[in-house]
Short mmCIF file of C-alpha atoms (C1' of nucleotides) in Angstrom, two decimals:
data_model
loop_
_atom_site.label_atom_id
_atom_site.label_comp_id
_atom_site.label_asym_id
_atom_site.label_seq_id
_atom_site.Cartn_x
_atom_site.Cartn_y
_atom_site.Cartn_z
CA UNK A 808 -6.55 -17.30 69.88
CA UNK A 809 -2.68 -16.62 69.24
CA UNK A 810 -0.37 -16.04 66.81
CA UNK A 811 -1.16 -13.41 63.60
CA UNK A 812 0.98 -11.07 64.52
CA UNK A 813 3.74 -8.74 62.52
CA UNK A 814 3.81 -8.74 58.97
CA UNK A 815 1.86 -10.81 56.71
CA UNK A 816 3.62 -14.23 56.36
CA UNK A 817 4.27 -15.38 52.77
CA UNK A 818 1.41 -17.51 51.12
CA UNK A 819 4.14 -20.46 50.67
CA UNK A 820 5.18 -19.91 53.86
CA UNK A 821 1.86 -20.43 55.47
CA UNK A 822 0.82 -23.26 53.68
CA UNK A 823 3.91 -25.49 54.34
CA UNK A 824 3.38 -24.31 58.20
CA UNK A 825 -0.18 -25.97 58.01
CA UNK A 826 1.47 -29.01 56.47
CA UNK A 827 4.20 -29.49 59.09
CA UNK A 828 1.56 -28.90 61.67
CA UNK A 829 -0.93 -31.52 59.76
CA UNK A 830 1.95 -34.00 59.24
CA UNK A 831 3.46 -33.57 63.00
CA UNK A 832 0.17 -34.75 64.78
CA UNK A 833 -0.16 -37.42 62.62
CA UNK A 834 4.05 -38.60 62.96
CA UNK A 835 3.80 -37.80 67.02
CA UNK A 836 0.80 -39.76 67.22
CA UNK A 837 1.99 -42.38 65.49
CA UNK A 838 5.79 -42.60 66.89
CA UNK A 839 5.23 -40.10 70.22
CA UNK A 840 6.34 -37.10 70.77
CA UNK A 841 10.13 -38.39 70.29
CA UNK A 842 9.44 -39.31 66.91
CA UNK A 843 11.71 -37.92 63.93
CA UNK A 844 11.54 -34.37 62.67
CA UNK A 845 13.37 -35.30 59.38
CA UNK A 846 10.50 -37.75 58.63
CA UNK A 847 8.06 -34.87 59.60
CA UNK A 848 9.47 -32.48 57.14
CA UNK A 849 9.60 -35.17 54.49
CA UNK A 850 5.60 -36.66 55.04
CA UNK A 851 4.72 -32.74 54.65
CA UNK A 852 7.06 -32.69 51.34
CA UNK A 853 9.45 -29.93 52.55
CA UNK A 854 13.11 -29.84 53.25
CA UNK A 855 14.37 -30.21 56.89
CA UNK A 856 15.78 -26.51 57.14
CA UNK A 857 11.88 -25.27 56.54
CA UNK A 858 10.65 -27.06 59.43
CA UNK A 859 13.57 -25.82 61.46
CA UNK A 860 12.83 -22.08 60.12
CA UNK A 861 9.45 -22.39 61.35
CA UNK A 862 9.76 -24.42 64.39
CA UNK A 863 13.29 -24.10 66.25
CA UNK A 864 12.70 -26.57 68.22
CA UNK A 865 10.90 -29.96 68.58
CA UNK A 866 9.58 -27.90 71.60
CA UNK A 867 8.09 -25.12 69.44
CA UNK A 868 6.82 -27.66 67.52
CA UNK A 869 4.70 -29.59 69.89
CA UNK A 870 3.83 -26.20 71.96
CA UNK A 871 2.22 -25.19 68.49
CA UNK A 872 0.51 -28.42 68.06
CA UNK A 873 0.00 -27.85 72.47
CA UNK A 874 -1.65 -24.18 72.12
CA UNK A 875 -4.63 -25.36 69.96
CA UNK A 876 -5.34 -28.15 72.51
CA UNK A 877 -5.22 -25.39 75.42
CA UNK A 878 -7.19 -23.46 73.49
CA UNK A 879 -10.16 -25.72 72.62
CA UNK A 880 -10.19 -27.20 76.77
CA UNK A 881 -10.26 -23.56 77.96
CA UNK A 882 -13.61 -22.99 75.82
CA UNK A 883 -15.12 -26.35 77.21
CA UNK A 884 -14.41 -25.50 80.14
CA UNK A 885 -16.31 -22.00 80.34
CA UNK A 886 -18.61 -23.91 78.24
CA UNK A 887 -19.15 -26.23 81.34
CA UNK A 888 -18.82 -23.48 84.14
CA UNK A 889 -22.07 -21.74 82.03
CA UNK A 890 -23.65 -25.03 81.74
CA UNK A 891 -23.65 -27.74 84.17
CA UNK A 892 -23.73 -27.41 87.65
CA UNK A 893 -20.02 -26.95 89.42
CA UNK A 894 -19.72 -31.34 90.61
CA UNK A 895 -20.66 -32.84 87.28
CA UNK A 896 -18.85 -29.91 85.48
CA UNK A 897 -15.79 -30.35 86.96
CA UNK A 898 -15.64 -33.69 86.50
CA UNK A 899 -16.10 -33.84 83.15
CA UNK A 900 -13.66 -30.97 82.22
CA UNK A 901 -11.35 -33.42 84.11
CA UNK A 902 -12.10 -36.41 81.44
CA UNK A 903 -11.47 -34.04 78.49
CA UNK A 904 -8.29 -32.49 80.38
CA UNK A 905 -7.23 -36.33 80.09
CA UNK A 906 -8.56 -36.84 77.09
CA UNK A 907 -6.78 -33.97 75.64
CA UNK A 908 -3.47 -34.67 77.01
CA UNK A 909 -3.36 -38.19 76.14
CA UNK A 910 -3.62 -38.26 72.33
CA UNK A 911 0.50 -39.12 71.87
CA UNK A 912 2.63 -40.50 74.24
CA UNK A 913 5.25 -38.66 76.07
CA UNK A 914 2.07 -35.85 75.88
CA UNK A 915 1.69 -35.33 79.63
CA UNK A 916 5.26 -34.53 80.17
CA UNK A 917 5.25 -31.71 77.72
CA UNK A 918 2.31 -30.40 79.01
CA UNK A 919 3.44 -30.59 82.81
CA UNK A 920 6.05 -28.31 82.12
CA UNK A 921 4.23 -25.21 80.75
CA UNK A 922 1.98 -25.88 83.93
CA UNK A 923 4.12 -24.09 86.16
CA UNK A 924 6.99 -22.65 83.96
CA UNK A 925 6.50 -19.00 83.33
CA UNK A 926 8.67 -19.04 80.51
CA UNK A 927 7.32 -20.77 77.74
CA UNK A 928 5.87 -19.09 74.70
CA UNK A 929 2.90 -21.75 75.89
CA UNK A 930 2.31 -20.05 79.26
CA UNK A 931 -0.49 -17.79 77.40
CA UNK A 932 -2.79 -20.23 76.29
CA UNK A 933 -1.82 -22.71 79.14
CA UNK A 934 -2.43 -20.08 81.89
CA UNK A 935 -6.13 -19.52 79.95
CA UNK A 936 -6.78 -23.31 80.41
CA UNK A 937 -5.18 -23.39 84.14
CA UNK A 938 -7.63 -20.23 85.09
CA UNK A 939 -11.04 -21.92 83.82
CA UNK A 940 -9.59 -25.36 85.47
CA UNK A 941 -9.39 -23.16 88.89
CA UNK A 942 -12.56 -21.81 88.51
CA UNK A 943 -14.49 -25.27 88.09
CA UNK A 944 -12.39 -26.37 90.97
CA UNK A 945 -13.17 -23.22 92.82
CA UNK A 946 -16.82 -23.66 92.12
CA UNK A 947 -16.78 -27.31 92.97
CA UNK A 948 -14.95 -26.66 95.95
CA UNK A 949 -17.82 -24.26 96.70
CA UNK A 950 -20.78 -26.03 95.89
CA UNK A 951 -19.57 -29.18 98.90
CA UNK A 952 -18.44 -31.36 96.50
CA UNK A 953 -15.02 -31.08 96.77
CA UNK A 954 -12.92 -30.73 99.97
CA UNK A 955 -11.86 -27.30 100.46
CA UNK A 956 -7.99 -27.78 101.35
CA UNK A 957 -7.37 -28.92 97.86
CA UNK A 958 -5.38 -26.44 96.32
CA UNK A 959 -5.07 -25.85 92.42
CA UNK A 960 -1.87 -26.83 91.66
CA UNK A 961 -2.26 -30.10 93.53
CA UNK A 962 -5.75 -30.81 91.25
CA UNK A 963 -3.43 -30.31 88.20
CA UNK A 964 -0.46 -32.62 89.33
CA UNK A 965 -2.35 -35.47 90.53
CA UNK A 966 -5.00 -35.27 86.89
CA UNK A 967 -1.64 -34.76 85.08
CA UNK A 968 -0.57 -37.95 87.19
CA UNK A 969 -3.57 -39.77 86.46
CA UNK A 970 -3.43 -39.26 82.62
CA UNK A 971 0.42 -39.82 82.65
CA UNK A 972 -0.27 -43.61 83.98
CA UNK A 973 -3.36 -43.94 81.40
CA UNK A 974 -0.65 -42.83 79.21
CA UNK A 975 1.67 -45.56 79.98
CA UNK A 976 -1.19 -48.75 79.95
CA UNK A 977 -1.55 -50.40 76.65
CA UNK A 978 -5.23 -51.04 76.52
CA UNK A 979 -6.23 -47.61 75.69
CA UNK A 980 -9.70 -48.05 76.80
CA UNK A 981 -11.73 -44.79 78.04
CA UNK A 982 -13.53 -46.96 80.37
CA UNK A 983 -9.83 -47.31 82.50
CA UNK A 984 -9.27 -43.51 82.50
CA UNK A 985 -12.93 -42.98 83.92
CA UNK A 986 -12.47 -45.67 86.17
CA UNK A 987 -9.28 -44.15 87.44
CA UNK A 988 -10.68 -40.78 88.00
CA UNK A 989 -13.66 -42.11 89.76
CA UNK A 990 -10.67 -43.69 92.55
CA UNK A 991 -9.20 -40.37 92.46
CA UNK A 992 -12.18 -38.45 92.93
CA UNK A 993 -13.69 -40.82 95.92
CA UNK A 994 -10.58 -41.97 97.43
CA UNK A 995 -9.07 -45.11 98.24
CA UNK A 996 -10.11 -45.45 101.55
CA UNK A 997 -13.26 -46.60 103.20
CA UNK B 219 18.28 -62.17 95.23
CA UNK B 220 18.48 -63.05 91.01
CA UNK B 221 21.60 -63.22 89.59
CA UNK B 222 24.95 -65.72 90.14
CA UNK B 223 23.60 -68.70 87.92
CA UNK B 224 25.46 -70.30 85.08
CA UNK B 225 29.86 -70.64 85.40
CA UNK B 226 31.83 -68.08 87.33
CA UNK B 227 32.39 -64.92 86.09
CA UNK B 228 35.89 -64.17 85.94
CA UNK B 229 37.73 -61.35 87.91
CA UNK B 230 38.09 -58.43 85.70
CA UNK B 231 34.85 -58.85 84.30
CA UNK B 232 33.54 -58.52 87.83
CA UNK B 233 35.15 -55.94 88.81
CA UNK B 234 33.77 -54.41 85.93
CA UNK B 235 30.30 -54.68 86.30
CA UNK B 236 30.82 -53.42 89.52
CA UNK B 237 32.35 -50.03 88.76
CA UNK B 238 29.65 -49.82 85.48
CA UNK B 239 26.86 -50.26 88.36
CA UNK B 240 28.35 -47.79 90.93
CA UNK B 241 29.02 -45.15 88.04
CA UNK B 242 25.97 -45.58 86.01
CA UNK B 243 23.78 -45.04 89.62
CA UNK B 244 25.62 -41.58 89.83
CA UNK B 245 25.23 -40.76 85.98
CA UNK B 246 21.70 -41.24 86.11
CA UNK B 247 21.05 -39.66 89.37
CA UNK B 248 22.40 -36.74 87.86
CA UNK B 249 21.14 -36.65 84.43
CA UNK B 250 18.04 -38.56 84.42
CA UNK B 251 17.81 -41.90 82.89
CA UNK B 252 18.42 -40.33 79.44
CA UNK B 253 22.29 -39.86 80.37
CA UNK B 254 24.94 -40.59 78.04
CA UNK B 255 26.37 -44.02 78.26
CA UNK B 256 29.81 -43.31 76.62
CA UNK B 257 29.84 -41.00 79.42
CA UNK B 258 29.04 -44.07 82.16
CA UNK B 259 31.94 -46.27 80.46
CA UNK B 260 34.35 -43.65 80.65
CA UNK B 261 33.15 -42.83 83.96
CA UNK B 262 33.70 -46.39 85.15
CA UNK B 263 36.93 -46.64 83.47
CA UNK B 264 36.17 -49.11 80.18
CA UNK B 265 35.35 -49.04 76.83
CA UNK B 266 32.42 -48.89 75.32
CA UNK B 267 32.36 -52.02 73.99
CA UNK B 268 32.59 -53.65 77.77
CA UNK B 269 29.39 -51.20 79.26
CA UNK B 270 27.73 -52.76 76.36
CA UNK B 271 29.11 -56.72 76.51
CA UNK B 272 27.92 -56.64 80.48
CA UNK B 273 24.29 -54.77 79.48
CA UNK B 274 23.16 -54.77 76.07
CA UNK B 275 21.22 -52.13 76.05
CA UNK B 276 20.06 -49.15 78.48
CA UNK B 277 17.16 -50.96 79.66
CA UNK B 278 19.41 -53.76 80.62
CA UNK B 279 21.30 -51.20 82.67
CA UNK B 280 19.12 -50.01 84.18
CA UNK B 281 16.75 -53.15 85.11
CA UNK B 282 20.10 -54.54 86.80
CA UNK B 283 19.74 -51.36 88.86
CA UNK B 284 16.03 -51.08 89.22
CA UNK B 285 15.82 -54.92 90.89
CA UNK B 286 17.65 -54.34 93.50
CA UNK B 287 15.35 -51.53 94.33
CA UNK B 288 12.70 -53.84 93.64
CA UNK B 289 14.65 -56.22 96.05
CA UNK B 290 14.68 -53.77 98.79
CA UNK B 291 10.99 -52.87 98.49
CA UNK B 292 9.82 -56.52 98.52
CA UNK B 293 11.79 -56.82 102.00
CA UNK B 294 10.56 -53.61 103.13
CA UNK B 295 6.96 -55.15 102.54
CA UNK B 296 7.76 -58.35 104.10
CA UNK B 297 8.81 -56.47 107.05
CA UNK B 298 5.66 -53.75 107.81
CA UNK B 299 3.45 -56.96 106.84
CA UNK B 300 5.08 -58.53 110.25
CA UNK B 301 5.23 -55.96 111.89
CA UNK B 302 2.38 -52.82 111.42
CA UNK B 303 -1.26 -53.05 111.40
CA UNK B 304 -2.92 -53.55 107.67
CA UNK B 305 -3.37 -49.60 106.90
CA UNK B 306 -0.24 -48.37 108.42
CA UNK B 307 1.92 -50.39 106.49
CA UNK B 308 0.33 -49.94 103.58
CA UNK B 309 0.84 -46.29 103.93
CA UNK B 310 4.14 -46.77 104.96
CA UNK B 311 4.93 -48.98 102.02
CA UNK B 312 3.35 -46.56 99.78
CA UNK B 313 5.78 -43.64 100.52
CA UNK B 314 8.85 -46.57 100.54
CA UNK B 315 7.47 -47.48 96.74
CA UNK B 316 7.52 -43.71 95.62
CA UNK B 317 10.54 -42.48 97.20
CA UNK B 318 12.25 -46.16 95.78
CA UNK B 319 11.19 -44.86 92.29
CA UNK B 320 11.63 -41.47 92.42
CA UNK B 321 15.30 -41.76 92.97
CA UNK B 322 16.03 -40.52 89.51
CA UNK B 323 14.27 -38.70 86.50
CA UNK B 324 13.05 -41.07 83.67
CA UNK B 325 12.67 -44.27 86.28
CA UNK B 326 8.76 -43.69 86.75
CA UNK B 327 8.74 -44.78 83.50
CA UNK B 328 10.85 -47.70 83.42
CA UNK B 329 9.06 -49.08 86.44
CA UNK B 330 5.91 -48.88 84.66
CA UNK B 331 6.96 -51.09 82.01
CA UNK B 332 7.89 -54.28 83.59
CA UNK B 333 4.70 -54.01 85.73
CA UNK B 334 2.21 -55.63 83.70
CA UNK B 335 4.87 -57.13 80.99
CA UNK B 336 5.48 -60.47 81.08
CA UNK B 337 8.70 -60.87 79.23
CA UNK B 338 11.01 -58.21 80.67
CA UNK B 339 13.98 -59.68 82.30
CA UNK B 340 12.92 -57.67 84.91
CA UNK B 341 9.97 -59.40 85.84
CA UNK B 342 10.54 -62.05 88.42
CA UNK B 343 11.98 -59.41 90.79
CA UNK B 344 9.13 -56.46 90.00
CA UNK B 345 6.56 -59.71 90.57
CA UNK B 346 8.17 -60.45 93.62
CA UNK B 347 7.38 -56.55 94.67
CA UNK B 348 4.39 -56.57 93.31
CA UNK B 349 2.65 -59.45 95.38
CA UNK B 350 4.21 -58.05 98.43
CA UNK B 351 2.37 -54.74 97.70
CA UNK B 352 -1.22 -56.97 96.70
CA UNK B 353 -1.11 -58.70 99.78
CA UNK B 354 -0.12 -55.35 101.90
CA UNK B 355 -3.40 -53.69 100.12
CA UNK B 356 -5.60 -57.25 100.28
CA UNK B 357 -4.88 -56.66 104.18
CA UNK B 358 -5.77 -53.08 104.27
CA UNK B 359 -8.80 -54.06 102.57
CA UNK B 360 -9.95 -56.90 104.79
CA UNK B 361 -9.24 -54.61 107.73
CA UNK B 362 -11.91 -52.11 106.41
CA UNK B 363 -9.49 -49.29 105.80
CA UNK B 364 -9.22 -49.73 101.98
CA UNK B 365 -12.51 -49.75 99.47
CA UNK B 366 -12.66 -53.33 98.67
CA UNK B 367 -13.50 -52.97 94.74
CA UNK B 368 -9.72 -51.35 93.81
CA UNK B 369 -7.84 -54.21 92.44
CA UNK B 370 -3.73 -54.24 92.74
CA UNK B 371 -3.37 -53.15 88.72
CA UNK B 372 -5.54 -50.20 89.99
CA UNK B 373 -3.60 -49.25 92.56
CA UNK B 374 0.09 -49.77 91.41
CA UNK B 375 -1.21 -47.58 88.27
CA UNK B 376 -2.27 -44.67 90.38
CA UNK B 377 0.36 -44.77 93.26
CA UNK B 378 3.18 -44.74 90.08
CA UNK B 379 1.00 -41.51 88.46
CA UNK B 380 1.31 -40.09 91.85
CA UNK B 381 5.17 -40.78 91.35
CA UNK B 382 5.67 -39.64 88.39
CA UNK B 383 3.76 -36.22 88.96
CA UNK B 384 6.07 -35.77 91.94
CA UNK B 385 9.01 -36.63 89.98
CA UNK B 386 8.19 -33.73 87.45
CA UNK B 387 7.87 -31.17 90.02
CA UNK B 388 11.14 -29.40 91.15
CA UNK B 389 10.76 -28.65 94.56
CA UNK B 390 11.68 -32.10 95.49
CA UNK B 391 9.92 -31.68 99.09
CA UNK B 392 9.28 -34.98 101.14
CA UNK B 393 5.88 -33.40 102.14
CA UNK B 394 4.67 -32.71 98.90
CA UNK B 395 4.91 -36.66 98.28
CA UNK B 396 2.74 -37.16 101.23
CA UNK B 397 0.29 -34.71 100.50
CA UNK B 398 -0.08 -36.10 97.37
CA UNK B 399 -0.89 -39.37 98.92
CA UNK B 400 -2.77 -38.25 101.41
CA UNK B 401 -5.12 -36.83 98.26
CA UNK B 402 -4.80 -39.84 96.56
CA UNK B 403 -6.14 -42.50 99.77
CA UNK B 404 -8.86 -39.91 101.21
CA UNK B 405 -10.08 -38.72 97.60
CA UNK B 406 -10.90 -35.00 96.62
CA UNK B 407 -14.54 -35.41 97.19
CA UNK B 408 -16.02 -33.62 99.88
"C1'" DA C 555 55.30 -71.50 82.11
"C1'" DC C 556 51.86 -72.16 78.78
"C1'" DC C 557 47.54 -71.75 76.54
"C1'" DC C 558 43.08 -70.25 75.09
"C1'" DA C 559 38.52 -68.91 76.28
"C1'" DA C 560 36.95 -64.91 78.34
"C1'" DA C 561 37.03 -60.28 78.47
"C1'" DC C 562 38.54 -55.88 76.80
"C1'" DG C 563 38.46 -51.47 74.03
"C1'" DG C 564 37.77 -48.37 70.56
"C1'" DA C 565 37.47 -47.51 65.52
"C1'" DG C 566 33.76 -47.01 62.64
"C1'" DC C 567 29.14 -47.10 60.99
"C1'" DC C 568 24.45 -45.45 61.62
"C1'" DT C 569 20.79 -42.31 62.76
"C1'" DA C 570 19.03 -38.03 64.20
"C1'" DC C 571 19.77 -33.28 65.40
"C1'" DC C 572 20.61 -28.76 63.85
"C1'" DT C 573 23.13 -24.87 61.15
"C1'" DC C 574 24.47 -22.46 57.32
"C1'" DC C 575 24.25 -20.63 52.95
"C1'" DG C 576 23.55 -20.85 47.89
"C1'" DT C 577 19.20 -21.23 45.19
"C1'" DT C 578 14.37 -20.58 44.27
"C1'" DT C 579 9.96 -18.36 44.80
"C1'" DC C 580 6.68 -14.90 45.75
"C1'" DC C 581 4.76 -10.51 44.97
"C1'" DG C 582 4.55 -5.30 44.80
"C1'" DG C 583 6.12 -1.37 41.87
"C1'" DG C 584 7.16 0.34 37.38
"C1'" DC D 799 4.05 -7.88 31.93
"C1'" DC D 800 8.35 -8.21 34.02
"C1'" DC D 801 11.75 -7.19 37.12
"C1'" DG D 802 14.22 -6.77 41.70
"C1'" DG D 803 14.96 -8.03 46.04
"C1'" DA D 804 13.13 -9.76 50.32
"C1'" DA D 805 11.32 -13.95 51.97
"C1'" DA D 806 11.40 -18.60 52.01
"C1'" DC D 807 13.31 -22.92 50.61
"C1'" DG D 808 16.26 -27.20 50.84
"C1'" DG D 809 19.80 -30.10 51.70
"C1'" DA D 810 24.84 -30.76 52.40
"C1'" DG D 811 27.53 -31.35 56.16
"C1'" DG D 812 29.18 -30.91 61.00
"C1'" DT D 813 28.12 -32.91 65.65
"C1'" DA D 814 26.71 -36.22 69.06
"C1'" DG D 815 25.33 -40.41 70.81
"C1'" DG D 816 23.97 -45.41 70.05
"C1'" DC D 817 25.62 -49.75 68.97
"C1'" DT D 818 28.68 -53.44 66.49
"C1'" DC D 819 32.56 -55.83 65.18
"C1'" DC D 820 36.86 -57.63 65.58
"C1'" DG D 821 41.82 -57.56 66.63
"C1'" DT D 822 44.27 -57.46 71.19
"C1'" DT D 823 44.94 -58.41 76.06
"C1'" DT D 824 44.47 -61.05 80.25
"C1'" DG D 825 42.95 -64.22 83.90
"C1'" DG D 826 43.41 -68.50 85.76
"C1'" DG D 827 43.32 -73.59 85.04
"C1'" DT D 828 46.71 -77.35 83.99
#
DNA sequence: ACCCAAACGGAGCCTACCTCCGTTTCCGGG
DNA sequence: CCCGGAAACGGAGGTAGGCTCCGTTTGGGT
């Protein structure tokens, strides 16, 4: 969906950038996203300048690890929007919008930023994934099952908000997130 | 409220503490709870050594600051239980409980913590809080205007994402807080 | 005025970040 | 095949902040 672009990287290159990549999702889940880049570089067997040469910063870094996440919840989501009718669809993009967010902690707060920053190398792929989000909301919004006044950066912050706490709870279970959108979904009142 | 047990402090070393408080409240105001606590000593006018003899680490710091907060909110509580009807004050005390933990970037997160663990020093003034705010929603519930089946844990967990969300936005608007809430108690369905 | 426990302060060690540059490796042309 | 140089590598070392340890200072009781 990105990157491939100038000349041809060199094959030693490109397989110690698939290494750092392989060996950064497993440290940040492990340690979140705080975790050390001098232990990345040496679980992937490479020397601390490489990672640095490839990935400036431990921003670049998670925005690469970021992008492919984007990437995969913008094609569920026109997956859903082609699928499912706009209420259920919605919904569930929500849970994998969660889901997705939620793998490492300290996740969510990277990801809110890109959200509304224009100037991120993310904003391409994370503008894909806001668009589809907006158009399941739109759709939902549409359709009755969602009040009308809800705009969609408001959807995104309170989701964000509600994976951010999920984030936070030790007992990871999927049952609490569900539970949690359900509340946000219906409402407290009543 | 907590504190003042065991022999007298002596003078200096109150003084101290004092100053510490006062400068490590501006510090983090300013630079989120991440701040540089060389920077707070020299701030407050002592070493090092003393910032870390009166708080041995930053969580120490800022607990010492984050009960009184805690303090304040439990009184607030005691105060719209007396005095508002069961959903008002609950509303009321809602905004109080974001606004009281908003105050700074980074807190969010530190008021998660002691929420639901047991052995933070923390935790006798957070439970104090946190029964005021269960018996403010238990009343709201038995009045009819809160959906009986959200337990406290629930709620404290989403009314903090709701926090946090608003604390990673810039625009630091007072309305966007209560719009936010407003979401959060009527639902987006419909 | 004297004493000593309490409190102070900062040198110094540790860990992690990040830069810089001499060395090694890849790979296309001869 | 091998050779040259561009591309990539790696880690030493400078920087910053966290935290400890211990010799020095000071409050306040007798």
């Amino acid at each position: 969906m990105h990157e491939a672009k100038g000349p041809p990287r060199r094959a030693d290159a490109r397989r110690n950038r698939e290494r750092l990549l392989a060996e950064a999702q497993a440290t940040f889940a492990e340690h979140g996203t705080r975790a050390s880049l001098e232990q990345i570089a040496t679980r992937a067997g490479v020397g601390i300048g490489t990672l640095y040469r490839h990935f400036p910063t431990r921003q670049d870094l998670l925005e690469a690890l970021l992008g492919a996440r984007f990437d995969t919840l913008t094609a569920t989501g026109r997956t859903l929007l082609a699928t499912r009718p706009p209420g259920p669809a919605l919904t569930e993009w929500t849970h994998s919008f969660v889901a997705a967010t939620t793998t490492f902690r300290g996740l969510t707060a990277e990801v809110a930023q890109p959200l509304d920053d224009e100037t991120t190398r993310l904003h391409a792929s994370c503008a894909a994934m806001r668009e589809v989000g907006t158009e399941l909301l739109r759709r939902a919004q549409e359709s009755g099952t969602v009040r009308t006044d809800v705009t969609p950066t408001e959807f995104f912050v309170l989701v964000a908000g509600v994976a951010w706490a999920h984030e936070q709870g030790l007992p990871d279970s999927p049952a609490r997130v569900a539970r949690l959108l359900d509340l946000l979904f219906d409402g407290l009142h009543r």
